Amino acid sequence: MRIIIIVLLLLAVMIACGLYTERTLEKQASTLQQELDNLEKGILTKNRDETFNQLKTIESLWLKWRRLWVLLIDHHELENFELSLARTKAFLRAETAGGVSFILAEIATMKQLATQIPDKQNLTLENIF
Amino acid sequence: MLRPKAHIVGGLTVLITFVRTLLLYSLVLVVMRVMGKRQIGELQPFELVVTIIIADLVTVPMQDKGLALLNGVIPVITLLFAQVTISFLSLKSQKFQEFICGKPNVLIKEGKVNYEELKNNLYSLRDLIEQLRGQGYFNLHDVEYAILETDGSLSVMAKSSKRPVTLEDLDLSTGSQGISYDLILDGIIQQSALTQAGLDEEWLLRELKKFGINDLKQVIIATLDAQGRLLYQAKELKYHNHQR
């Protein structure tokens, strides 16, 4: 009987943590997407200062949230996001004429990853099968 | 910088796999312990399934540093839940237990092979004979009953003329055998064994003193057998036998 209670408690904790982390991931991913949208706007309006500030904001948010994401998500996916962010930063610094299209492509990649990562954690038929 | 500084003591990346392995190993140990002796003994098919799956589940996250450790932890806990639930329901409902584990099948009854049961269990005669040989029965006709248990083992009862002679057959009576108690192991008194034997520490120390043992740490093992004899072995490797 004691074992059953312990196991049920463990299960309840696991489900509760799962629900909490799912909600948190969704919220954080949504914020990340908004910030990426702002970054995109900054690039399209050629506002250099705003673009770099926006990039710093995204980086600091990422550093803060990464601690939770690394516990739940495959590290390869996080690395992909970080690579895209690093490339975006490099292209911005390079300031080449053709660089804008590369930056926009990287931002699109990051937005897709930010959507995809929490989606993969949801309890859906697609994820089960 | 996109990654925070790693909070790892030392910074040797080779220790990552080491730590992950230890964590998952500890988890599996705890889970197997919680599942209990029936899981370790693999009494039923669903327990065998759990053992196999757990081994595979923890191997991949142990080796692949790119996977979140929770990918190993959550499935193991889920299996723990499933196994405990099935065990509990099996305890409460015979029908459920039969559904999950099946029923024993009598393959040999009153010395005759039950061919229908053999076929139903996809058990060939060769398989049966091989299993009987494994249990020391080289002649199928020496067997009265052979039952295929739900864990896949074969329980065999020999014909009365073929089984070993017992004291009852010779009309001899014996007293109750009783068990022996290990009172000291590695120099440490086993309190529960002492209590079960109806003795106390003072008695034990007194007895050992009679044989020149003043320090418990000198005693590797001390056993009280069913006849009340205190048998002990001290570190000088002489085995002593003294009557209580």
CSV table of C-alpha atoms in Angstrom, one decimal:
chain,number,residue,atom,x,y,z
A,1,MET,CA,0.0,0.0,0.0
A,2,ARG,CA,2.8,2.4,0.9
A,3,ILE,CA,4.5,1.7,-2.4
A,4,ILE,CA,1.3,2.5,-4.3
A,5,ILE,CA,1.0,5.8,-2.5
A,6,ILE,CA,4.6,6.7,-3.2
A,7,VAL,CA,4.2,5.8,-6.9
A,8,LEU,CA,0.9,7.7,-7.2
A,9,LEU,CA,2.6,10.7,-5.6
A,10,LEU,CA,5.5,10.5,-8.0
A,11,LEU,CA,3.1,10.3,-10.9
A,12,ALA,CA,1.2,13.3,-9.7
A,13,VAL,CA,4.4,15.3,-9.3
A,14,MET,CA,5.5,14.3,-12.7
A,15,ILE,CA,2.2,15.3,-14.4
A,16,ALA,CA,2.1,18.5,-12.5
A,17,CYS,CA,5.6,19.4,-13.4
A,18,GLY,CA,4.8,18.4,-17.0
A,19,LEU,CA,1.9,20.7,-17.2
A,20,TYR,CA,3.8,23.6,-15.6
A,21,THR,CA,6.8,23.2,-17.9
A,22,GLU,CA,4.5,22.9,-21.0
A,23,ARG,CA,2.8,26.2,-20.1
A,24,THR,CA,6.0,27.9,-19.3
A,25,LEU,CA,7.6,26.7,-22.5
A,26,GLU,CA,4.7,28.0,-24.6
A,27,LYS,CA,4.8,31.4,-22.9
A,28,GLN,CA,8.5,31.8,-23.3
A,29,ALA,CA,8.4,30.6,-26.9
A,30,SER,CA,5.7,33.1,-27.7
A,31,THR,CA,7.7,35.9,-26.1
A,32,LEU,CA,10.7,34.8,-28.1
A,33,GLN,CA,8.7,34.9,-31.3
A,34,GLN,CA,7.5,38.4,-30.6
A,35,GLU,CA,11.0,39.6,-29.9
A,36,LEU,CA,12.1,38.0,-33.2
A,37,ASP,CA,9.3,39.8,-35.0
A,38,ASN,CA,10.6,43.1,-33.5
A,39,LEU,CA,14.1,42.2,-34.6
A,40,GLU,CA,12.8,41.6,-38.1
A,41,LYS,CA,11.0,45.0,-38.1
A,42,GLY,CA,14.2,46.7,-37.0
A,43,ILE,CA,16.1,45.1,-39.8
A,44,LEU,CA,13.5,46.0,-42.4
A,45,THR,CA,13.3,49.6,-41.2
A,46,LYS,CA,17.2,49.7,-41.2
A,47,ASN,CA,17.2,51.0,-37.7
A,48,ARG,CA,20.7,49.7,-36.6
A,49,ASP,CA,20.6,50.7,-33.0
A,50,GLU,CA,17.2,49.3,-32.4
A,51,THR,CA,18.3,46.1,-34.2
A,52,PHE,CA,21.3,45.6,-31.9
A,53,ASN,CA,19.3,46.4,-28.8
A,54,GLN,CA,16.7,43.9,-29.9
A,55,LEU,CA,19.3,41.3,-30.5
A,56,LYS,CA,20.7,41.9,-27.0
A,57,THR,CA,17.2,41.5,-25.5
A,58,ILE,CA,16.8,38.2,-27.3
A,59,GLU,CA,20.2,37.0,-26.2
A,60,SER,CA,19.5,37.8,-22.5
A,61,LEU,CA,16.1,36.2,-22.6
A,62,TRP,CA,17.7,33.1,-24.2
A,63,LEU,CA,20.4,32.9,-21.5
A,64,LYS,CA,17.7,33.1,-18.8
A,65,TRP,CA,15.3,30.6,-20.3
A,66,ARG,CA,17.9,28.2,-21.5
A,67,ARG,CA,18.4,26.7,-18.0
A,68,LEU,CA,14.9,25.3,-18.1
A,69,TRP,CA,14.9,24.4,-21.8
A,70,VAL,CA,18.1,22.4,-21.5
A,71,LEU,CA,16.4,20.1,-19.0
A,72,LEU,CA,13.5,19.3,-21.2
A,73,ILE,CA,14.5,19.5,-24.8
A,74,ASP,CA,17.1,17.7,-26.9
A,75,HIS,CA,20.3,19.7,-26.8
A,76,HIS,CA,20.6,19.5,-30.6
A,77,GLU,CA,17.5,21.7,-31.1
A,78,LEU,CA,18.8,24.3,-28.7
A,79,GLU,CA,22.2,24.3,-30.5
A,80,ASN,CA,20.4,24.9,-33.8
A,81,PHE,CA,18.7,28.0,-32.3
A,82,GLU,CA,22.0,29.2,-30.9
A,83,LEU,CA,23.8,28.7,-34.2
A,84,SER,CA,21.1,30.7,-36.0
A,85,LEU,CA,21.4,33.5,-33.4
A,86,ALA,CA,25.2,33.5,-33.7
A,87,ARG,CA,24.9,33.8,-37.5
A,88,THR,CA,22.4,36.6,-37.2
A,89,LYS,CA,24.8,38.5,-35.0
A,90,ALA,CA,27.6,37.9,-37.4
A,91,PHE,CA,25.7,39.1,-40.4
A,92,LEU,CA,24.5,42.2,-38.6
A,93,ARG,CA,28.0,43.1,-37.7
A,94,ALA,CA,29.2,42.4,-41.3
A,95,GLU,CA,26.8,45.0,-42.7
A,96,THR,CA,27.0,43.7,-46.2
A,97,ALA,CA,24.4,44.7,-48.7
A,98,GLY,CA,23.2,41.1,-49.4
A,99,GLY,CA,23.4,40.4,-45.7
A,100,VAL,CA,19.8,41.5,-45.0
A,101,SER,CA,18.4,38.5,-46.8
A,102,PHE,CA,20.6,36.1,-44.9
A,103,ILE,CA,19.6,37.8,-41.6
A,104,LEU,CA,15.9,37.5,-42.4
A,105,ALA,CA,16.4,33.9,-43.4
A,106,GLU,CA,18.1,33.2,-40.0
A,107,ILE,CA,15.3,35.0,-38.1
A,108,ALA,CA,12.7,32.9,-40.0
A,109,THR,CA,14.7,29.8,-38.9
A,110,MET,CA,14.7,30.9,-35.3
A,111,LYS,CA,11.0,31.7,-35.3
A,112,GLN,CA,10.3,28.3,-36.7
A,113,LEU,CA,12.5,26.7,-34.0
A,114,ALA,CA,10.8,28.7,-31.3
A,115,THR,CA,7.4,27.4,-32.5
A,116,GLN,CA,8.6,23.9,-33.1
A,117,ILE,CA,10.3,23.2,-29.8
A,118,PRO,CA,7.3,23.7,-27.5
A,119,ASP,CA,5.0,22.1,-30.1
A,120,LYS,CA,7.1,18.9,-29.8
A,121,GLN,CA,6.5,18.8,-26.1
A,122,ASN,CA,2.7,19.0,-26.3
A,123,LEU,CA,0.6,15.9,-25.8
A,124,THR,CA,-0.8,15.4,-29.3
A,125,LEU,CA,-1.6,12.4,-31.5
A,126,GLU,CA,1.1,13.5,-33.8
A,127,ASN,CA,3.8,13.5,-31.1
A,128,ILE,CA,2.6,10.2,-29.7
A,129,PHE,CA,2.8,8.5,-33.1
B,1,MET,CA,27.9,34.7,-25.3
B,2,LEU,CA,24.8,32.5,-25.9
B,3,ARG,CA,25.6,29.9,-23.3
B,4,PRO,CA,25.9,30.5,-19.6
B,5,LYS,CA,29.2,29.3,-18.0
B,6,ALA,CA,28.8,25.6,-17.1
B,7,HIS,CA,28.3,24.9,-13.4
B,8,ILE,CA,30.4,21.8,-13.5
B,9,VAL,CA,33.1,21.1,-11.0
B,10,GLY,CA,36.4,20.5,-12.7
B,11,GLY,CA,35.2,21.1,-16.3
B,12,LEU,CA,36.2,17.8,-17.6
B,13,THR,CA,33.6,17.0,-20.3
B,14,VAL,CA,34.4,13.3,-20.1
B,15,LEU,CA,32.7,13.3,-16.7
B,16,ILE,CA,29.4,14.2,-18.3
B,17,THR,CA,28.8,10.6,-19.4
B,18,PHE,CA,30.1,9.4,-16.0
B,19,VAL,CA,27.7,11.6,-14.0
B,20,ARG,CA,24.7,10.8,-16.3
B,21,THR,CA,25.4,7.1,-16.0
B,22,LEU,CA,25.6,7.3,-12.2
B,23,LEU,CA,22.3,9.2,-12.0
B,24,LEU,CA,20.4,6.8,-14.3
B,25,TYR,CA,21.9,3.8,-12.6
B,26,SER,CA,20.8,5.1,-9.2
B,27,LEU,CA,17.4,5.8,-10.5
B,28,VAL,CA,17.1,2.2,-11.9
B,29,LEU,CA,18.3,0.8,-8.6
B,30,VAL,CA,15.8,2.7,-6.6
B,31,VAL,CA,13.0,1.8,-9.0
B,32,MET,CA,13.8,-1.9,-9.0
B,33,ARG,CA,13.9,-1.8,-5.2
B,34,VAL,CA,10.5,-0.1,-5.1
B,35,MET,CA,9.1,-2.6,-7.5
B,36,GLY,CA,10.1,-5.3,-5.1
B,37,LYS,CA,11.3,-8.9,-5.0
B,38,ARG,CA,8.7,-10.1,-7.5
B,39,GLN,CA,10.2,-7.8,-10.1
B,40,ILE,CA,13.7,-9.0,-9.4
B,41,GLY,CA,12.5,-12.6,-9.6
B,42,GLU,CA,10.5,-11.9,-12.7
B,43,LEU,CA,7.6,-13.9,-11.6
B,44,GLN,CA,5.4,-13.0,-14.5
B,45,PRO,CA,5.7,-12.1,-18.2
B,46,PHE,CA,4.9,-8.4,-17.6
B,47,GLU,CA,7.8,-8.2,-15.1
B,48,LEU,CA,10.2,-9.6,-17.7
B,49,VAL,CA,8.9,-7.0,-20.2
B,50,VAL,CA,9.6,-4.2,-17.7
B,51,THR,CA,13.2,-5.5,-17.0
B,52,ILE,CA,14.0,-5.6,-20.7
B,53,ILE,CA,12.5,-2.2,-21.5
B,54,ILE,CA,14.2,-0.4,-18.6
B,55,ALA,CA,17.6,-1.6,-19.7
B,56,ASP,CA,17.1,-0.2,-23.2
B,57,LEU,CA,15.5,3.0,-22.0
B,58,VAL,CA,18.4,4.1,-19.8
B,59,THR,CA,21.1,3.1,-22.2
B,60,VAL,CA,20.5,5.8,-24.8
B,61,PRO,CA,20.4,8.8,-22.5
B,62,MET,CA,23.4,7.5,-20.7
B,63,GLN,CA,25.5,7.6,-23.8
B,64,ASP,CA,24.0,10.5,-25.8
B,65,LYS,CA,24.8,13.7,-24.1
B,66,GLY,CA,22.6,15.6,-26.6
B,67,LEU,CA,19.4,14.0,-25.1
B,68,ALA,CA,17.8,15.6,-22.0
B,69,LEU,CA,18.2,13.3,-19.0
B,70,LEU,CA,14.5,13.4,-18.4
B,71,ASN,CA,14.2,11.3,-21.6
B,72,GLY,CA,15.5,8.4,-19.4
B,73,VAL,CA,13.9,9.4,-16.1
B,74,ILE,CA,10.3,9.8,-17.2
B,75,PRO,CA,9.9,6.5,-19.0
B,76,VAL,CA,11.4,4.6,-16.1
B,77,ILE,CA,9.0,6.3,-13.6
B,78,THR,CA,6.2,5.5,-16.0
B,79,LEU,CA,7.1,1.9,-16.1
B,80,LEU,CA,7.3,1.8,-12.3
B,81,PHE,CA,3.8,3.2,-12.2
B,82,ALA,CA,2.6,0.6,-14.8
B,83,GLN,CA,4.2,-2.3,-13.0
B,84,VAL,CA,3.0,-1.4,-9.6
B,85,THR,CA,-0.5,-0.8,-10.9
B,86,ILE,CA,-0.6,-4.2,-12.7
B,87,SER,CA,0.8,-5.9,-9.6
B,88,PHE,CA,-1.8,-4.3,-7.4
B,89,LEU,CA,-4.7,-5.1,-9.7
B,90,SER,CA,-3.5,-8.7,-10.0
B,91,LEU,CA,-3.6,-8.9,-6.2
B,92,LYS,CA,-7.2,-7.6,-6.1
B,93,SER,CA,-8.6,-9.5,-9.0
B,94,GLN,CA,-7.9,-13.1,-10.0
B,95,LYS,CA,-9.6,-12.5,-13.3
B,96,PHE,CA,-7.3,-9.6,-14.0
B,97,GLN,CA,-4.3,-11.7,-13.1
B,98,GLU,CA,-5.4,-14.5,-15.4
B,99,PHE,CA,-5.9,-12.0,-18.2
B,100,ILE,CA,-2.4,-10.5,-17.7
B,101,CYS,CA,-0.4,-13.6,-16.7
B,102,GLY,CA,-2.4,-16.5,-18.1
B,103,LYS,CA,-3.0,-19.8,-16.3
B,104,PRO,CA,-0.7,-22.7,-15.6
B,105,ASN,CA,-1.1,-25.5,-18.1
B,106,VAL,CA,-1.0,-29.2,-17.2
B,107,LEU,CA,1.2,-30.8,-19.9
B,108,ILE,CA,1.5,-34.2,-18.3
B,109,LYS,CA,-1.4,-35.5,-16.3
B,110,GLU,CA,-1.3,-38.8,-14.4
B,111,GLY,CA,1.6,-39.9,-16.5
B,112,LYS,CA,0.1,-39.2,-19.8
B,113,VAL,CA,1.1,-36.3,-22.1
B,114,ASN,CA,-1.7,-33.8,-22.8
B,115,TYR,CA,-1.1,-33.3,-26.5
B,116,GLU,CA,-3.8,-30.7,-26.9
B,117,GLU,CA,-2.3,-28.5,-24.2
B,118,LEU,CA,1.1,-28.9,-25.7
B,119,LYS,CA,-0.2,-27.7,-29.1
B,120,ASN,CA,-2.1,-24.8,-27.5
B,121,ASN,CA,1.1,-23.6,-25.9
B,122,LEU,CA,3.2,-24.1,-29.1
B,123,TYR,CA,5.3,-26.5,-27.0
B,124,SER,CA,6.8,-29.4,-28.9
B,125,LEU,CA,7.4,-32.8,-27.4
B,126,ARG,CA,11.1,-32.2,-27.9
B,127,ASP,CA,10.8,-29.0,-25.8
B,128,LEU,CA,9.0,-30.9,-23.1
B,129,ILE,CA,11.6,-33.7,-23.0
B,130,GLU,CA,14.4,-31.2,-23.0
B,131,GLN,CA,12.9,-29.4,-20.0
B,132,LEU,CA,12.3,-32.6,-18.2
B,133,ARG,CA,16.0,-33.6,-18.8
B,134,GLY,CA,17.0,-30.2,-17.3
B,135,GLN,CA,15.2,-31.2,-14.1
B,136,GLY,CA,16.8,-34.6,-14.0
B,137,TYR,CA,14.0,-36.7,-15.6
B,138,PHE,CA,15.5,-38.6,-18.5
B,139,ASN,CA,12.5,-40.8,-18.9
B,140,LEU,CA,9.2,-39.1,-19.7
B,141,HIS,CA,7.4,-42.1,-18.2
B,142,ASP,CA,8.9,-41.3,-14.8
B,143,VAL,CA,6.8,-38.2,-14.6
B,144,GLU,CA,3.3,-38.1,-13.0
B,145,TYR,CA,2.6,-34.4,-13.5
B,146,ALA,CA,4.3,-31.6,-15.5
B,147,ILE,CA,2.8,-28.2,-15.3
B,148,LEU,CA,3.9,-25.2,-17.4
B,149,GLU,CA,3.8,-22.2,-15.1
B,150,THR,CA,2.9,-18.7,-16.2
B,151,ASP,CA,6.5,-17.6,-15.9
B,152,GLY,CA,7.5,-20.3,-18.5
B,153,SER,CA,9.1,-22.7,-16.0
B,154,LEU,CA,8.1,-26.3,-15.9
B,155,SER,CA,7.1,-27.8,-12.5
B,156,VAL,CA,7.5,-31.6,-12.4
B,157,MET,CA,6.2,-34.2,-10.0
B,158,ALA,CA,7.7,-37.7,-10.3
B,159,LYS,CA,5.7,-40.9,-10.0
B,160,SER,CA,5.7,-42.1,-6.5
B,161,SER,CA,7.9,-45.1,-7.4
B,162,LYS,CA,10.5,-42.8,-8.9
B,163,ARG,CA,10.8,-40.1,-6.4
B,164,PRO,CA,13.5,-40.0,-3.7
B,165,VAL,CA,12.7,-41.9,-0.5
B,166,THR,CA,11.5,-39.7,2.4
B,167,LEU,CA,11.7,-40.5,6.1
B,168,GLU,CA,7.9,-40.8,6.1
B,169,ASP,CA,8.3,-43.7,3.6
B,170,LEU,CA,10.6,-45.4,6.1
B,171,ASP,CA,8.2,-44.8,8.9
B,172,LEU,CA,10.8,-42.7,10.7
B,173,SER,CA,9.8,-39.6,12.7
B,174,THR,CA,11.8,-36.5,13.2
B,175,GLY,CA,11.4,-33.4,15.3
B,176,SER,CA,10.9,-30.0,13.9
B,177,GLN,CA,14.0,-28.9,12.1
B,178,GLY,CA,14.1,-25.2,13.0
B,179,ILE,CA,16.5,-22.7,11.4
B,180,SER,CA,19.8,-21.4,12.3
B,181,TYR,CA,20.4,-17.8,13.2
B,182,ASP,CA,23.4,-15.7,12.1
B,183,LEU,CA,24.1,-13.9,15.3
B,184,ILE,CA,27.3,-12.1,14.3
B,185,LEU,CA,28.4,-11.2,10.8
B,186,ASP,CA,31.7,-9.4,10.1
B,187,GLY,CA,32.0,-8.6,13.8
B,188,ILE,CA,28.6,-6.9,14.0
B,189,ILE,CA,25.8,-8.3,16.2
B,190,GLN,CA,22.6,-9.0,14.3
B,191,GLN,CA,20.0,-7.8,16.7
B,192,SER,CA,17.0,-9.1,14.9
B,193,ALA,CA,18.5,-12.6,14.7
B,194,LEU,CA,19.3,-12.5,18.4
B,195,THR,CA,15.7,-11.4,19.2
B,196,GLN,CA,14.2,-14.1,17.0
B,197,ALA,CA,16.4,-16.7,18.7
B,198,GLY,CA,15.1,-15.5,22.1
B,199,LEU,CA,18.6,-14.4,23.2
B,200,ASP,CA,20.3,-11.2,24.1
B,201,GLU,CA,23.6,-9.5,23.7
B,202,GLU,CA,24.8,-10.3,27.2
B,203,TRP,CA,24.3,-14.0,26.6
B,204,LEU,CA,26.2,-13.9,23.4
B,205,LEU,CA,29.1,-12.0,24.9
B,206,ARG,CA,29.2,-14.3,27.8
B,207,GLU,CA,29.3,-17.4,25.6
B,208,LEU,CA,32.0,-15.9,23.4
B,209,LYS,CA,34.1,-15.0,26.5
B,210,LYS,CA,34.0,-18.6,27.6
B,211,PHE,CA,35.9,-19.4,24.4
B,212,GLY,CA,38.4,-16.6,24.8
B,213,ILE,CA,36.8,-14.1,22.5
B,214,ASN,CA,36.7,-10.7,24.2
B,215,ASP,CA,36.4,-8.5,21.1
B,216,LEU,CA,33.5,-9.0,18.8
B,217,LYS,CA,35.6,-7.7,15.9
B,218,GLN,CA,37.6,-10.9,16.1
B,219,VAL,CA,34.5,-12.9,15.1
B,220,ILE,CA,33.8,-13.2,11.4
B,221,ILE,CA,30.6,-15.2,11.8
B,222,ALA,CA,28.7,-16.7,14.8
B,223,THR,CA,25.7,-19.0,14.1
B,224,LEU,CA,23.2,-20.6,16.5
B,225,ASP,CA,22.1,-23.8,14.8
B,226,ALA,CA,18.7,-25.6,15.3
B,227,GLN,CA,20.3,-27.8,18.0
B,228,GLY,CA,21.3,-24.8,20.0
B,229,ARG,CA,25.0,-25.1,19.2
B,230,LEU,CA,26.9,-21.8,18.9
B,231,LEU,CA,29.3,-22.1,15.9
B,232,TYR,CA,31.7,-19.3,15.3
B,233,GLN,CA,34.7,-18.5,13.2
B,234,ALA,CA,37.3,-16.1,14.5
B,235,LYS,CA,39.9,-14.3,12.3
B,236,GLU,CA,42.5,-16.9,12.9
B,237,LEU,CA,40.4,-19.1,10.6
B,238,LYS,CA,39.7,-21.9,13.1
B,239,TYR,CA,36.1,-23.1,13.0
B,240,HIS,CA,34.8,-23.7,16.5
B,241,ASN,CA,31.8,-25.7,17.6
B,242,HIS,CA,30.4,-25.3,21.1
B,243,GLN,CA,27.2,-26.6,22.6
B,244,ARG,CA,24.8,-24.0,24.2
